[in-house]
Short mmCIF file of C-alpha atoms in Angstrom, two decimals:
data_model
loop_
_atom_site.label_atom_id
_atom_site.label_comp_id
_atom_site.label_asym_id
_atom_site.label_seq_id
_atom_site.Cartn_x
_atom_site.Cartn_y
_atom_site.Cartn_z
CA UNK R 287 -17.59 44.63 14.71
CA UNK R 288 -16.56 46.43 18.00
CA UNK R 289 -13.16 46.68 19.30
CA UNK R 290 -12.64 47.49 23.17
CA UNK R 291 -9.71 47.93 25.57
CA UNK R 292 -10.72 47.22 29.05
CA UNK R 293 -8.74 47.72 32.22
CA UNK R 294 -6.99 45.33 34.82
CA UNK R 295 -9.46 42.70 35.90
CA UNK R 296 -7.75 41.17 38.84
CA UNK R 297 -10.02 38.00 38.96
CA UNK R 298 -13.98 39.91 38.93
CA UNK R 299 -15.58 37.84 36.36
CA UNK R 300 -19.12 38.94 37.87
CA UNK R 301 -18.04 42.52 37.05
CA UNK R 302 -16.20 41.12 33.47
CA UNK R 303 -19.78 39.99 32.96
CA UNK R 304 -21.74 42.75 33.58
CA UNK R 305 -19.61 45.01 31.47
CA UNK R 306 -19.57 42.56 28.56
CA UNK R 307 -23.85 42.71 29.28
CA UNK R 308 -23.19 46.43 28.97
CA UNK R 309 -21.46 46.51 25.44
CA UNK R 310 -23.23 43.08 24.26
CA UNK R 311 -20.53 41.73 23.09
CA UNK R 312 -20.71 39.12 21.02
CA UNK R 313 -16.77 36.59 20.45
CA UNK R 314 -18.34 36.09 16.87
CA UNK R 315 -17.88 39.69 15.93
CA UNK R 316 -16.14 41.65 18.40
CA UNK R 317 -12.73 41.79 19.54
CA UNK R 318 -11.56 42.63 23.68
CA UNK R 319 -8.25 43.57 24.29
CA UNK R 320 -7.33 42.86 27.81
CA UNK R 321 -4.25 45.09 29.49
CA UNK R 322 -2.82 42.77 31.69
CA UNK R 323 -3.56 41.91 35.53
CA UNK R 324 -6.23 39.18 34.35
CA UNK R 325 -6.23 37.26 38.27
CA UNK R 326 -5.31 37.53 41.80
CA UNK R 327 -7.17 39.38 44.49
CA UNK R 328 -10.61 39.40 43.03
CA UNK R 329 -12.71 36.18 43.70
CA UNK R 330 -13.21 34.19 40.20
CA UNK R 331 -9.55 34.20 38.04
CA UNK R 332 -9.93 30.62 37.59
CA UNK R 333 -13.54 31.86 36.07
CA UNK R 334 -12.02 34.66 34.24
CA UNK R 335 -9.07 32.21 32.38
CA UNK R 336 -11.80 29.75 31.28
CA UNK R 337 -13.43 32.76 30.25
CA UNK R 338 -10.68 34.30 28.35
CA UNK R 339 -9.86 30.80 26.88
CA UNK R 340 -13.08 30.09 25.48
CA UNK R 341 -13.26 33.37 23.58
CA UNK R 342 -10.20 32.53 21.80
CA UNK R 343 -9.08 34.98 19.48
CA UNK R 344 -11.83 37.65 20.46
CA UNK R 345 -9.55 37.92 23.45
CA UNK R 346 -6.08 39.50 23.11
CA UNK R 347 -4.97 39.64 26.35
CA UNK R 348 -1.48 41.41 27.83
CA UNK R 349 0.07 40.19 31.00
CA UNK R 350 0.72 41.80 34.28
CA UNK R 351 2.62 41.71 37.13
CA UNK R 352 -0.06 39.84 38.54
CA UNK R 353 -0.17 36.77 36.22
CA UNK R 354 3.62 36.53 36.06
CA UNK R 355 3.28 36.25 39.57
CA UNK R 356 0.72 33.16 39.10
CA UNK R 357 3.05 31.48 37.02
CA UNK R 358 6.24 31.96 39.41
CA UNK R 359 3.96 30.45 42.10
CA UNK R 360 2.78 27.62 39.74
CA UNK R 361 6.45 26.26 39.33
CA UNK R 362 7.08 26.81 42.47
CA UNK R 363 9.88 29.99 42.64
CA UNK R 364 7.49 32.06 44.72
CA UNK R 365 5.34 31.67 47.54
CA UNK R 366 1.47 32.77 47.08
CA UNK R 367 0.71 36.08 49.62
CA UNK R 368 -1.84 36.52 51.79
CA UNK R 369 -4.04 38.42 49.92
CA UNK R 370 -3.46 36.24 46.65
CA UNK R 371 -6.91 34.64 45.10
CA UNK R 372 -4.90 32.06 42.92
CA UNK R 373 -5.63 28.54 44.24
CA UNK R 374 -8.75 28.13 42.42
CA UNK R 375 -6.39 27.95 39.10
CA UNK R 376 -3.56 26.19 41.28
CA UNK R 377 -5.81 23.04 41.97
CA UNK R 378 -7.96 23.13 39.25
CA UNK R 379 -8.09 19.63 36.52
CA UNK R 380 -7.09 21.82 34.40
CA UNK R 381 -4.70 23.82 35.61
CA UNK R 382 -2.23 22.89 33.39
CA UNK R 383 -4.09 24.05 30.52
CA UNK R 384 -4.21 27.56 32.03
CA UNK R 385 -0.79 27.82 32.67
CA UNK R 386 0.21 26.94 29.03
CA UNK R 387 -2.38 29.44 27.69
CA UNK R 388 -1.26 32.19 29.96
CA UNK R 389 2.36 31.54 29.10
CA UNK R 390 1.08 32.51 25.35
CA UNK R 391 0.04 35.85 26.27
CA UNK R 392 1.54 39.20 24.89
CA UNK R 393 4.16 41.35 26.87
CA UNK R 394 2.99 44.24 24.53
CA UNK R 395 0.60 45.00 21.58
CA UNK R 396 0.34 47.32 19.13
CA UNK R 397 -2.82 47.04 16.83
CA UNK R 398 -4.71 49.61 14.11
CA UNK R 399 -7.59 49.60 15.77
CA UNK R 400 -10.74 51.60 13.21
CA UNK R 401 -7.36 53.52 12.02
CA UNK R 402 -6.16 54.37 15.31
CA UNK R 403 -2.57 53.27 15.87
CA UNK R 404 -2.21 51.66 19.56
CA UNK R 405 0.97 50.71 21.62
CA UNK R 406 -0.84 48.29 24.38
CA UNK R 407 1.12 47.57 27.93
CA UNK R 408 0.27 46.81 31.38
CA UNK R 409 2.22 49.50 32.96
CA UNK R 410 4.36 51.57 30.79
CA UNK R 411 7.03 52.55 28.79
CA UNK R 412 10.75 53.60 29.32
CA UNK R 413 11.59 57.23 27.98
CA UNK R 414 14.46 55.93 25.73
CA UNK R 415 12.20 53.42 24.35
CA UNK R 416 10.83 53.66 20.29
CA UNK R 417 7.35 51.61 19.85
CA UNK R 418 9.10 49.60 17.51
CA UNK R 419 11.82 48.70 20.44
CA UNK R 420 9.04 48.14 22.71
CA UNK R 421 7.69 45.55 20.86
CA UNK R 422 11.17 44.26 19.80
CA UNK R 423 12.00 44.08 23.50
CA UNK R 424 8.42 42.26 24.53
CA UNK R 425 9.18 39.65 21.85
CA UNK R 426 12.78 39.02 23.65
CA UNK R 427 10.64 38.19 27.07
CA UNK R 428 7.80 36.32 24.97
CA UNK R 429 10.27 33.99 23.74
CA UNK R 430 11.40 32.69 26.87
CA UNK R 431 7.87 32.04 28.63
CA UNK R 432 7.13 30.14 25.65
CA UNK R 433 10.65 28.50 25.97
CA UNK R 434 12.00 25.37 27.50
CA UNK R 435 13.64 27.66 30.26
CA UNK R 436 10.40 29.03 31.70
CA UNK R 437 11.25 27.75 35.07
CA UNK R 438 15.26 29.21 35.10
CA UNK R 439 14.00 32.50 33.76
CA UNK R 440 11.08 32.79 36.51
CA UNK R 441 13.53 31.72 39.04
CA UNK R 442 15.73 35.21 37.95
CA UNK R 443 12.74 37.41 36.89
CA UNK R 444 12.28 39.50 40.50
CA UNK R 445 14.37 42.17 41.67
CA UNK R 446 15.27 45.81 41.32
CA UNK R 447 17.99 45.82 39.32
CA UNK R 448 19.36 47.13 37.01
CA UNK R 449 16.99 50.06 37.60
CA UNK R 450 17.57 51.75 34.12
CA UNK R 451 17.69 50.21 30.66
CA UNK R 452 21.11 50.33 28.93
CA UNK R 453 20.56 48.83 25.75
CA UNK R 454 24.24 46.86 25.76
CA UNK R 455 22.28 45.27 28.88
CA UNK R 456 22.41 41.04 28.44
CA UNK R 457 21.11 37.76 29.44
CA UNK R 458 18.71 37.73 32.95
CA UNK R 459 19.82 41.66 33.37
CA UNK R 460 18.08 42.60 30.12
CA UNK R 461 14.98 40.55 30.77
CA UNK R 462 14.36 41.93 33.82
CA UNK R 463 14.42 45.52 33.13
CA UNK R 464 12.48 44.94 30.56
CA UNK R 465 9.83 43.05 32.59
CA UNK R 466 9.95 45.76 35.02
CA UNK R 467 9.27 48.66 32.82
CA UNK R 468 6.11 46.51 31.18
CA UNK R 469 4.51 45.26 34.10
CA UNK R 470 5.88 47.36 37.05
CA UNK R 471 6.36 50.95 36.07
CA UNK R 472 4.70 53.99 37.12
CA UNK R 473 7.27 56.61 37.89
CA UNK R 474 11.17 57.04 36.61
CA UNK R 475 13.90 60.13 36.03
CA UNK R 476 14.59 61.99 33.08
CA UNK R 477 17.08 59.12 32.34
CA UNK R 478 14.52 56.66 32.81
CA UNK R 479 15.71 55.38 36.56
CA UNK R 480 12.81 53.50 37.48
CA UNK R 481 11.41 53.31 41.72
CA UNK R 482 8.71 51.14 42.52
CA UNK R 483 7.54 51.89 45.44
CA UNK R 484 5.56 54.70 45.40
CA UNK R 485 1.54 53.71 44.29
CA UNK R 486 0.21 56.78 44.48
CA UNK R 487 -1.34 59.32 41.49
CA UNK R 488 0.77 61.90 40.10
CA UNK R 489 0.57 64.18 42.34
CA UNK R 490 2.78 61.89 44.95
CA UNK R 491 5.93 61.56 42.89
CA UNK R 492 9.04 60.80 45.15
CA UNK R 493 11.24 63.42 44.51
CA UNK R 494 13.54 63.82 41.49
CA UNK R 495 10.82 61.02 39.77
CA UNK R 496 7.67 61.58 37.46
CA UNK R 497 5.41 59.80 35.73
CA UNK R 498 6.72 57.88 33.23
CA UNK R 499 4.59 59.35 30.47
CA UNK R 500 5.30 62.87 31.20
CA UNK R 501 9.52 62.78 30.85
CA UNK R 502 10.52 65.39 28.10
CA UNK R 503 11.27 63.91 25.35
CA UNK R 504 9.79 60.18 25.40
CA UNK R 505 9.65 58.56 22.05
CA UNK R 506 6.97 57.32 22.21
CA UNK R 507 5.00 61.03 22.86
CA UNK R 508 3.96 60.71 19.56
CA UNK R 509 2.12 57.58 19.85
CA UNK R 510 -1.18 56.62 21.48
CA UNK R 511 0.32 54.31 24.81
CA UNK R 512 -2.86 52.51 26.25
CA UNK R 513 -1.64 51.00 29.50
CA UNK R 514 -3.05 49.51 33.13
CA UNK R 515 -1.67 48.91 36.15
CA UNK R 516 -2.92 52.25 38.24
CA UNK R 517 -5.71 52.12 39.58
CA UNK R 518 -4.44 55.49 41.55
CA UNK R 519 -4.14 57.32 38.58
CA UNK R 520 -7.62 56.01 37.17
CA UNK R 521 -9.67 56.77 33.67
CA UNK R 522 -7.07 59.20 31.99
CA UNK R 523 -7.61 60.31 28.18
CA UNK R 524 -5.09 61.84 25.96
CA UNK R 525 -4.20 61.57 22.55
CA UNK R 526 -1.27 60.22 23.37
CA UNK R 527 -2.70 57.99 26.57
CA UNK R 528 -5.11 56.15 27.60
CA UNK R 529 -4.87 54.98 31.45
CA UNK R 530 -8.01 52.37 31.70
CA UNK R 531 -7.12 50.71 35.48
CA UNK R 532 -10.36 52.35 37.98
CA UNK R 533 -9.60 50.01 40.87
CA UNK R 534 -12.61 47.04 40.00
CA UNK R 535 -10.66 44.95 43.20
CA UNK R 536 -10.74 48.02 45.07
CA UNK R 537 -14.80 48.56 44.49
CA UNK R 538 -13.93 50.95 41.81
CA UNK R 539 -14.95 50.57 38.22
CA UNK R 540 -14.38 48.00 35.44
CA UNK R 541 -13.36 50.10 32.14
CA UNK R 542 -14.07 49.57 28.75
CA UNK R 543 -12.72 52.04 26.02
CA UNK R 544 -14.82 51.67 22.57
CA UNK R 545 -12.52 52.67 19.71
CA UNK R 546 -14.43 54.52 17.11
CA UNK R 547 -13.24 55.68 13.51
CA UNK R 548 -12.64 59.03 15.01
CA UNK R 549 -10.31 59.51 18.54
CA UNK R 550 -12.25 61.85 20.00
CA UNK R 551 -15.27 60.02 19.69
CA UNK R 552 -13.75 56.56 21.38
CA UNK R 553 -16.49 56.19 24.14
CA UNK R 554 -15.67 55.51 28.04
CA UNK R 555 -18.21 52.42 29.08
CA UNK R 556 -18.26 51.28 33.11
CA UNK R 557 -19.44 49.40 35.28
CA UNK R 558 -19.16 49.28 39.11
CA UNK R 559 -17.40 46.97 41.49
CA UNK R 560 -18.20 44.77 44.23
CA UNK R 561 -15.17 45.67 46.58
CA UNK R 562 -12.65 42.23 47.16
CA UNK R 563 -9.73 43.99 48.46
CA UNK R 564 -9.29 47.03 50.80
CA UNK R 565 -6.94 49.86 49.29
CA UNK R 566 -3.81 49.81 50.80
CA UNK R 567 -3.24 46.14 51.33
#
């Protein structure tokens, strides 16, 4: 049995293919554990949900800002973009099907993977946040996309604001932060203010911002945080973090980290992309 975290797909099934060819995996004995940003601007999701699907639990998937995104344009609270690839899943016969499976997806993971223990989100990780809070705060958002008020929560899910967590935060004001910081975080303060503008690597944090994995003090330092969502920052390997977006939409890399018994011997597998979007757009 092989387990393997692999990287933001963003709708390239041919290069989810090829990769899976590269580690022949078999859904009998192996287990994939998908970090969010399954569809939109690559050219198969609708190929890559029926893929997902049909693998059933050999496919523990995350979602991203991306497939939040799907649904809010499903029920109809946001617009699709110019440069969205969703409409094969919007018109397909079975659509709804999708929708309902997608809705079942995880906000955050954390697995003992060969003895390794593994926080999983798309993006990242407030400072002030425990993994145990993490996943007690991904189980709050869970909750409602599984809920009867799916469409009133999508309707309130976008926005800014509040831009820090406060944990006497309520109602829509909690969820969002908390949505934000999963799916939509890449750089905040020391007290965890969170910008999202900037999509750059490190090395272009706005000023009086970093990373969110390198504010002193985190609590979750001690933890291994494996995470997507920057393809700017690319293939980074820590102890403590494992970055596993290369850009596949971009004509970067699909990634695929094998966990072994031992950390240091978890194994990098790739594959290269066929380009669908031009960085920057």
């Amino acid at each position: 049995m092989a387990l393997y975290l692999i990287g933001d797909l963003q709708g390239c099934d041919g290069a989810l293919q090829r990769l899976l060819d590269k580690l022949d995996f078999s859904p009998s004995r192996d287990t994939l554990y998908l970090l969010g940003d399954l569809v939109n601007r690559g050219p198969a999701s609708v190929e890559v949900l029926r893929r997902l699907m049909g693998y059933g639990d050999a496919a523990r998937c995350l979602l991203g800002n991306h497939d939040l995104h799907l649904l809010a344009a499903a029920y109809g609270i946001r617009s699709t973009h110019r440069l969205d690839t969703l409409q094969g899943i919007l018109q397909a016969p079975d659509r709804v099907a999708m929708l309902d499976w997608l809705r079942n997806q995880r906000m955050a993971m954390r697995e003992t993977l060969d003895g390794q223990d593994i926080l999983m989100v798309h993006a990242g990780v407030l400072p002030s946040w425990s993994a145990a809070q993490t996943m007690a705060l991904a189980a709050e958002v869970e909750t409602v996309l599984r809920g009867p008020d799916l469409v009133g929560f999508l309707e309130q899910m976008y926005g800014n604001t509040p831009a820090q967590w406060d944990d006497a935060l309520q109602g829509m004001d909690r969820l969002r932060v908390i949505v934000n910081a999963l799916t939509r975080l890449r750089f905040c303060t020391l007290n965890g203010r969170m910008e999202f503008e900037s999509k750059e690597g490190t090395g272009a944090s706005p000023a009086g911002y970093m990373p969110w994995f390198e504010v002193p003090g985190r609590l979750t330092a001690a933890n291994t945080v494996a995470f997507g969502h920057w393809s700017t920052l690319g293939w980074l390997g820590r102890s403590d973090l494992l970055s596993l977006d290369t850009g596949c939409v971009w004509g970067g890399s699909l990634s695929a980290l094998k966990i072994q018994a031992a950390p240091t011997h978890n194994e990098l597998i790739q594959v290269r992309c066929e380009q669908a979007q031009q960085p920057g757009n």
